[in-house]
């Protein structure tokens, strides 16, 4: 119970951040919550599973990877049977989801690193484990390149990226967010992560992502989105917009004067026209082809 509540708190406060880490921590929290529980009635188990899942999904609204992972586990649990068999099926499905993240992470790192060549400068924004994974893989392959990254106000996730890269001995130049044009015009590639990908191929990622993609277009810098394919948002097929998380104004300005309204919008949509390709565990695809490929590979995601 304690681990479950702590995970909720850490996700809400963005101590656990990035779509992959949020989904992984949520699945681990479910495993931990149910690990020593026995149920006499299936309805009691199902209602507990559903209320805990709902609380996890509400922590970060812009996270289809988390929602899809929970749907995957729900599908495997089924709706009837011996409650303790259902719990076993839940554990099995949670382990499969964790395995999926591991395989996806490795494949994205391998494929993403193939885009990096000696002497390149790569721009990135915020902190994406999919992006840092590819950069670290390229470094392991002995490639010599440099990363330009943003600090990512207001929560400075860019510092997590910069620290991680420095630790991996990858040269990194850190810019204030408004220095992104100056940084991008020197770069050969832009790598960003994704929180959600819609049926129209729009990518939702940290606020600033489309602005930087527009700058990248001006300088002919191709934009690659590195993302686990389970970030596809099936609700978008039915025209339901992906919710865009708004966070507390206090993160931007703790004691703002009266009369100043602060809009702390956490994410934004990136137009598919600005994206060279989406790199997922399925391969390198244009946003349009990515959507066909993910729906073909995981039919349950669209149901
Ligand atoms: C993080 C962010 C990341 C994506 C992808 O925002 O926008 O680019 O989540 O990350 P926040 P990953 O810090 O608000 O969660 O590739 O690790 O899934």
Tab-separated table of C-alpha atoms and ligand atoms in Angstrom:
chain	number	residue	atom	x	y	z
A	1	UNK	CA	0.000	0.000	0.000
A	2	UNK	CA	2.764	2.414	1.003
A	3	UNK	CA	4.641	1.834	-2.276
A	4	UNK	CA	1.430	2.396	-4.245
A	5	UNK	CA	0.712	5.755	-2.558
A	6	UNK	CA	4.346	6.831	-2.887
A	7	UNK	CA	4.298	6.044	-6.605
A	8	UNK	CA	1.145	8.158	-7.031
A	9	UNK	CA	2.788	11.062	-5.213
A	10	UNK	CA	6.041	10.763	-7.161
A	11	UNK	CA	4.237	10.699	-10.507
A	12	UNK	CA	2.067	13.716	-9.599
A	13	UNK	CA	5.068	15.721	-8.424
A	14	UNK	CA	7.017	14.706	-11.591
A	15	UNK	CA	9.724	13.072	-9.469
A	16	UNK	CA	8.909	10.128	-11.722
A	17	UNK	CA	8.650	11.710	-15.179
A	18	UNK	CA	8.555	10.760	-18.854
A	19	UNK	CA	5.915	8.472	-20.332
A	20	UNK	CA	7.954	5.237	-20.102
A	21	UNK	CA	8.937	5.747	-16.468
A	22	UNK	CA	5.372	6.731	-15.509
A	23	UNK	CA	3.890	3.603	-17.134
A	24	UNK	CA	6.581	1.327	-15.704
A	25	UNK	CA	6.238	2.706	-12.169
A	26	UNK	CA	2.432	2.363	-12.384
A	27	UNK	CA	2.577	-1.279	-13.422
A	28	UNK	CA	5.126	-1.990	-10.677
A	29	UNK	CA	2.858	-0.230	-8.157
A	30	UNK	CA	-0.039	-2.499	-9.150
A	31	UNK	CA	2.166	-5.594	-8.763
A	32	UNK	CA	3.285	-4.393	-5.354
A	33	UNK	CA	-0.246	-3.557	-4.164
A	34	UNK	CA	-1.700	-6.951	-5.077
A	35	UNK	CA	1.330	-9.070	-4.173
A	36	UNK	CA	0.098	-10.249	-0.791
A	37	UNK	CA	-3.653	-9.954	-1.303
A	38	UNK	CA	-6.206	-12.758	-1.446
A	39	UNK	CA	-9.775	-12.248	-2.694
A	40	UNK	CA	-12.911	-14.243	-2.025
A	41	UNK	CA	-15.058	-12.500	-4.634
A	42	UNK	CA	-14.153	-11.566	-8.206
A	43	UNK	CA	-16.240	-8.363	-7.938
A	44	UNK	CA	-14.142	-7.176	-4.997
A	45	UNK	CA	-10.887	-7.751	-6.898
A	46	UNK	CA	-12.218	-6.144	-10.097
A	47	UNK	CA	-13.509	-3.089	-8.301
A	48	UNK	CA	-10.200	-2.644	-6.424
A	49	UNK	CA	-8.197	-3.056	-9.650
A	50	UNK	CA	-10.419	-0.551	-11.401
A	51	UNK	CA	-10.240	2.092	-8.650
A	52	UNK	CA	-6.427	1.827	-8.350
A	53	UNK	CA	-6.025	1.966	-12.146
A	54	UNK	CA	-8.234	5.050	-12.302
A	55	UNK	CA	-6.133	6.807	-9.669
A	56	UNK	CA	-2.962	5.971	-11.585
A	57	UNK	CA	-4.404	7.203	-14.888
A	58	UNK	CA	-5.540	10.466	-13.309
A	59	UNK	CA	-2.013	11.350	-12.157
A	60	UNK	CA	-0.934	12.446	-15.659
A	61	UNK	CA	-3.789	12.900	-18.133
A	62	UNK	CA	-1.610	13.032	-21.288
A	63	UNK	CA	-0.313	9.463	-21.076
A	64	UNK	CA	-1.826	6.858	-23.443
A	65	UNK	CA	1.091	4.489	-22.757
A	66	UNK	CA	-0.141	4.222	-19.176
A	67	UNK	CA	-3.797	3.932	-20.254
A	68	UNK	CA	-2.987	1.337	-22.941
A	69	UNK	CA	-0.881	-0.698	-20.512
A	70	UNK	CA	-3.735	-0.793	-18.012
A	71	UNK	CA	-6.176	-1.749	-20.781
A	72	UNK	CA	-3.795	-4.542	-21.808
A	73	UNK	CA	-3.728	-5.866	-18.229
A	74	UNK	CA	-7.551	-5.554	-17.942
A	75	UNK	CA	-7.998	-7.508	-21.174
A	76	UNK	CA	-5.813	-10.337	-19.853
A	77	UNK	CA	-7.596	-10.427	-16.468
A	78	UNK	CA	-10.982	-10.987	-18.157
A	79	UNK	CA	-14.306	-10.336	-16.495
A	80	UNK	CA	-15.023	-13.572	-14.675
A	81	UNK	CA	-13.473	-16.589	-12.962
A	82	UNK	CA	-11.838	-17.518	-9.701
A	83	UNK	CA	-10.623	-14.213	-8.195
A	84	UNK	CA	-7.199	-15.563	-7.275
A	85	UNK	CA	-6.748	-16.896	-10.838
A	86	UNK	CA	-7.631	-13.387	-12.003
A	87	UNK	CA	-4.928	-11.945	-9.764
A	88	UNK	CA	-2.445	-14.437	-11.261
A	89	UNK	CA	-3.469	-13.372	-14.778
A	90	UNK	CA	-3.003	-9.764	-13.691
A	91	UNK	CA	0.576	-10.481	-12.555
A	92	UNK	CA	1.292	-12.282	-15.831
A	93	UNK	CA	-0.024	-9.360	-17.893
A	94	UNK	CA	1.902	-6.818	-15.797
A	95	UNK	CA	5.094	-8.782	-16.436
A	96	UNK	CA	4.321	-8.873	-20.166
A	97	UNK	CA	3.848	-5.089	-20.169
A	98	UNK	CA	7.192	-4.612	-18.380
A	99	UNK	CA	8.836	-6.924	-20.917
A	100	UNK	CA	7.269	-4.929	-23.750
A	101	UNK	CA	8.808	-1.686	-22.397
A	102	UNK	CA	12.209	-3.363	-22.086
A	103	UNK	CA	12.175	-4.712	-25.648
A	104	UNK	CA	10.831	-1.413	-27.042
A	105	UNK	CA	13.491	0.596	-25.212
A	106	UNK	CA	16.288	-1.589	-26.575
A	107	UNK	CA	14.971	-1.552	-30.158
A	108	UNK	CA	14.438	2.221	-30.151
A	109	UNK	CA	17.985	2.706	-28.816
A	110	UNK	CA	19.401	0.490	-31.583
A	111	UNK	CA	17.379	2.052	-34.411
A	112	UNK	CA	17.745	5.643	-33.167
A	113	UNK	CA	21.520	5.259	-32.830
A	114	UNK	CA	21.743	4.287	-36.519
A	115	UNK	CA	20.703	7.857	-37.420
A	116	UNK	CA	23.721	9.299	-35.594
A	117	UNK	CA	27.015	9.796	-37.420
A	118	UNK	CA	30.424	11.015	-36.345
A	119	UNK	CA	30.645	14.790	-36.023
A	120	UNK	CA	26.896	15.356	-35.694
A	121	UNK	CA	25.205	17.785	-33.322
A	122	UNK	CA	21.845	16.611	-32.004
A	123	UNK	CA	19.230	18.886	-30.468
A	124	UNK	CA	16.826	17.629	-27.804
A	125	UNK	CA	14.219	19.094	-25.472
A	126	UNK	CA	12.999	17.986	-22.027
A	127	UNK	CA	13.949	14.481	-20.867
A	128	UNK	CA	12.982	11.422	-22.856
A	129	UNK	CA	14.442	8.045	-21.882
A	130	UNK	CA	13.879	6.925	-25.491
A	131	UNK	CA	16.099	9.770	-26.714
A	132	UNK	CA	18.829	9.374	-24.074
A	133	UNK	CA	18.780	5.601	-24.687
A	134	UNK	CA	19.606	6.140	-28.395
A	135	UNK	CA	22.285	8.711	-27.633
A	136	UNK	CA	23.938	6.393	-25.109
A	137	UNK	CA	23.795	3.479	-27.557
A	138	UNK	CA	25.526	5.640	-30.232
A	139	UNK	CA	28.211	6.526	-27.683
A	140	UNK	CA	28.713	2.801	-26.875
A	141	UNK	CA	29.216	2.241	-30.602
A	142	UNK	CA	32.158	4.673	-30.402
A	143	UNK	CA	30.473	7.510	-32.324
A	144	UNK	CA	31.673	11.038	-31.655
A	145	UNK	CA	28.883	13.594	-31.517
A	146	UNK	CA	27.575	16.419	-29.382
A	147	UNK	CA	24.151	17.131	-27.877
A	148	UNK	CA	22.550	20.586	-27.526
A	149	UNK	CA	19.693	20.585	-25.042
A	150	UNK	CA	17.197	22.964	-23.438
A	151	UNK	CA	16.723	23.464	-19.710
A	152	UNK	CA	12.919	22.971	-20.117
A	153	UNK	CA	11.189	25.433	-17.824
A	154	UNK	CA	9.431	25.329	-15.426
A	155	UNK	CA	10.537	21.950	-14.005
A	156	UNK	CA	13.991	21.775	-15.659
A	157	UNK	CA	13.756	18.220	-16.972
A	158	UNK	CA	16.531	19.292	-19.395
A	159	UNK	CA	18.909	19.095	-16.436
A	160	UNK	CA	18.075	15.408	-16.036
A	161	UNK	CA	19.023	14.929	-19.702
A	162	UNK	CA	22.224	16.963	-19.385
A	163	UNK	CA	23.312	15.103	-16.217
A	164	UNK	CA	22.569	11.695	-17.723
A	165	UNK	CA	24.527	12.496	-20.892
A	166	UNK	CA	27.450	14.002	-19.004
A	167	UNK	CA	27.590	10.860	-16.862
A	168	UNK	CA	27.741	8.805	-20.067
A	169	UNK	CA	30.606	11.089	-21.232
A	170	UNK	CA	28.581	12.502	-24.123
A	171	UNK	CA	29.504	16.187	-24.706
A	172	UNK	CA	26.448	18.325	-23.972
A	173	UNK	CA	25.786	22.067	-24.345
A	174	UNK	CA	22.890	23.313	-22.238
A	175	UNK	CA	20.725	26.247	-23.425
A	176	UNK	CA	17.923	28.301	-21.876
A	177	UNK	CA	14.694	27.481	-23.710
A	178	UNK	CA	14.713	30.759	-25.603
A	179	UNK	CA	18.198	29.862	-26.915
A	180	UNK	CA	16.766	26.997	-28.938
A	181	UNK	CA	16.997	28.759	-32.335
A	182	UNK	CA	20.645	29.576	-31.782
A	183	UNK	CA	21.235	25.941	-30.808
A	184	UNK	CA	19.177	24.379	-33.590
A	185	UNK	CA	20.787	26.255	-36.445
A	186	UNK	CA	24.057	24.462	-35.618
A	187	UNK	CA	22.428	21.008	-35.400
A	188	UNK	CA	22.112	18.076	-37.827
A	189	UNK	CA	19.228	16.259	-36.128
A	190	UNK	CA	16.475	16.962	-33.647
A	191	UNK	CA	15.440	14.043	-31.430
A	192	UNK	CA	12.404	14.304	-29.166
A	193	UNK	CA	10.264	11.827	-27.270
A	194	UNK	CA	6.474	11.572	-27.254
A	195	UNK	CA	3.718	11.211	-24.733
A	196	UNK	CA	0.989	10.496	-27.264
A	197	UNK	CA	0.573	9.888	-31.001
A	198	UNK	CA	-2.860	10.405	-32.545
A	199	UNK	CA	-4.577	8.608	-35.454
A	200	UNK	CA	-3.758	11.681	-37.587
A	201	UNK	CA	-0.067	11.254	-36.832
A	202	UNK	CA	0.145	14.244	-34.491
A	203	UNK	CA	2.731	13.836	-31.760
A	204	UNK	CA	2.130	15.239	-28.307
A	205	UNK	CA	5.243	16.085	-26.339
A	206	UNK	CA	6.572	18.666	-23.883
A	207	UNK	CA	5.419	22.242	-24.497
A	208	UNK	CA	7.856	23.893	-26.899
A	209	UNK	CA	8.199	20.819	-29.098
A	210	UNK	CA	6.259	22.257	-32.065
A	211	UNK	CA	7.935	25.642	-31.735
A	212	UNK	CA	11.348	23.948	-31.920
A	213	UNK	CA	10.185	21.701	-34.794
A	214	UNK	CA	9.220	24.850	-36.748
A	215	UNK	CA	12.680	26.288	-36.142
A	216	UNK	CA	14.219	22.950	-37.163
A	217	UNK	CA	12.249	23.085	-40.437
A	218	UNK	CA	13.592	26.580	-41.170
A	219	UNK	CA	17.178	25.276	-40.877
A	220	UNK	CA	16.556	21.963	-42.664
A	221	UNK	CA	17.116	19.899	-39.501
A	222	UNK	CA	15.118	16.637	-39.646
A	223	UNK	CA	12.933	15.980	-36.602
A	224	UNK	CA	12.760	12.394	-35.331
A	225	UNK	CA	10.306	11.329	-32.649
A	226	UNK	CA	11.485	8.352	-30.593
A	227	UNK	CA	8.594	6.522	-28.972
A	228	UNK	CA	7.228	3.195	-27.816
A	229	UNK	CA	4.373	2.344	-30.201
A	230	UNK	CA	1.968	1.844	-27.271
A	231	UNK	CA	1.897	5.639	-27.027
A	232	UNK	CA	-0.620	5.564	-29.865
A	233	UNK	CA	-3.874	7.026	-28.554
A	234	UNK	CA	-6.814	4.848	-29.740
A	235	UNK	CA	-9.378	7.420	-28.512
A	236	UNK	CA	-8.191	9.729	-31.289
A	237	UNK	CA	-9.693	7.321	-33.892
A	238	UNK	CA	-13.104	8.367	-32.580
A	239	UNK	CA	-12.263	12.069	-32.629
A	240	UNK	CA	-11.757	12.270	-28.871
A	241	UNK	CA	-8.980	14.810	-28.347
A	242	UNK	CA	-5.963	13.781	-26.312
A	243	UNK	CA	-6.251	15.804	-23.078
A	244	UNK	CA	-3.401	18.274	-22.624
A	245	UNK	CA	-2.254	18.456	-19.030
A	246	UNK	CA	-2.283	21.854	-17.320
A	247	UNK	CA	-0.195	22.081	-14.179
A	248	UNK	CA	-0.127	24.421	-11.204
A	249	UNK	CA	0.722	28.069	-11.933
A	250	UNK	CA	2.997	27.906	-8.860
A	251	UNK	CA	5.509	25.840	-10.848
A	252	UNK	CA	5.991	28.898	-13.087
A	253	UNK	CA	5.763	31.750	-10.584
A	254	UNK	CA	5.094	30.892	-6.946
A	255	UNK	CA	4.001	34.367	-5.840
A	256	UNK	CA	2.816	36.020	-9.026
A	257	UNK	CA	1.231	39.460	-8.535
A	258	UNK	CA	-2.530	39.795	-8.610
A	259	UNK	CA	-3.845	40.267	-12.147
A	260	UNK	CA	-1.224	38.020	-13.769
A	261	UNK	CA	-2.751	34.841	-15.158
A	262	UNK	CA	-0.307	31.993	-15.659
A	263	UNK	CA	-1.028	29.199	-18.121
A	264	UNK	CA	1.218	26.282	-17.269
A	265	UNK	CA	0.434	23.989	-20.201
A	266	UNK	CA	2.650	20.905	-19.986
A	267	UNK	CA	2.437	19.544	-23.549
A	268	UNK	CA	1.693	20.514	-27.136
A	269	UNK	CA	0.844	18.835	-30.443
A	270	UNK	CA	3.468	18.651	-33.163
A	271	UNK	CA	2.102	18.711	-36.698
A	272	UNK	CA	3.052	15.533	-38.637
A	273	UNK	CA	4.297	17.692	-41.560
A	274	UNK	CA	7.172	18.765	-39.318
A	275	UNK	CA	8.203	15.204	-38.443
A	276	UNK	CA	10.663	13.291	-40.644
A	277	UNK	CA	9.792	9.975	-38.956
A	278	UNK	CA	8.664	8.246	-35.806
A	279	UNK	CA	11.230	5.745	-34.542
A	280	UNK	CA	9.566	3.034	-32.485
A	281	UNK	CA	10.304	-0.636	-31.788
A	282	UNK	CA	8.386	-1.288	-35.044
A	283	UNK	CA	10.975	0.620	-37.101
A	284	UNK	CA	11.289	4.018	-38.783
A	285	UNK	CA	8.000	5.223	-40.255
A	286	UNK	CA	6.435	8.486	-41.368
A	287	UNK	CA	3.695	9.474	-38.898
A	288	UNK	CA	0.990	8.211	-41.308
A	289	UNK	CA	2.667	4.840	-41.832
A	290	UNK	CA	3.418	4.527	-38.127
A	291	UNK	CA	-0.303	4.679	-37.384
A	292	UNK	CA	-1.079	1.890	-39.928
A	293	UNK	CA	1.796	-0.226	-38.620
A	294	UNK	CA	0.870	0.068	-34.946
A	295	UNK	CA	-2.791	-0.744	-35.637
A	296	UNK	CA	-1.753	-3.760	-37.736
A	297	UNK	CA	0.709	-5.047	-35.101
A	298	UNK	CA	-1.493	-4.477	-32.040
A	299	UNK	CA	-5.130	-4.839	-33.133
A	300	UNK	CA	-6.277	-4.727	-29.465
A	301	UNK	CA	-5.013	-1.136	-29.247
A	302	UNK	CA	-7.749	0.058	-31.638
A	303	UNK	CA	-10.645	-1.813	-30.101
B	1	LIG	C1	8.387	14.340	-20.465
B	1	LIG	C2	8.321	14.379	-21.958
B	1	LIG	C3	9.050	13.279	-22.686
B	1	LIG	C4	8.064	12.154	-23.021
B	1	LIG	C5	8.783	10.926	-23.525
B	1	LIG	O1	7.474	15.235	-19.846
B	1	LIG	O2	7.665	15.200	-22.573
B	1	LIG	O3	9.575	13.755	-23.888
B	1	LIG	O4	7.327	11.786	-21.858
B	1	LIG	O5	9.613	10.378	-22.540
B	1	LIG	P1	7.301	15.180	-18.247
B	1	LIG	P2	10.054	8.820	-22.591
B	1	LIG	O6	8.647	15.424	-17.660
B	1	LIG	O7	6.310	16.258	-17.953
B	1	LIG	O8	6.763	13.813	-17.897
B	1	LIG	O9	10.764	8.658	-23.889
B	1	LIG	O10	10.946	8.659	-21.400
B	1	LIG	O11	8.803	8.026	-22.517
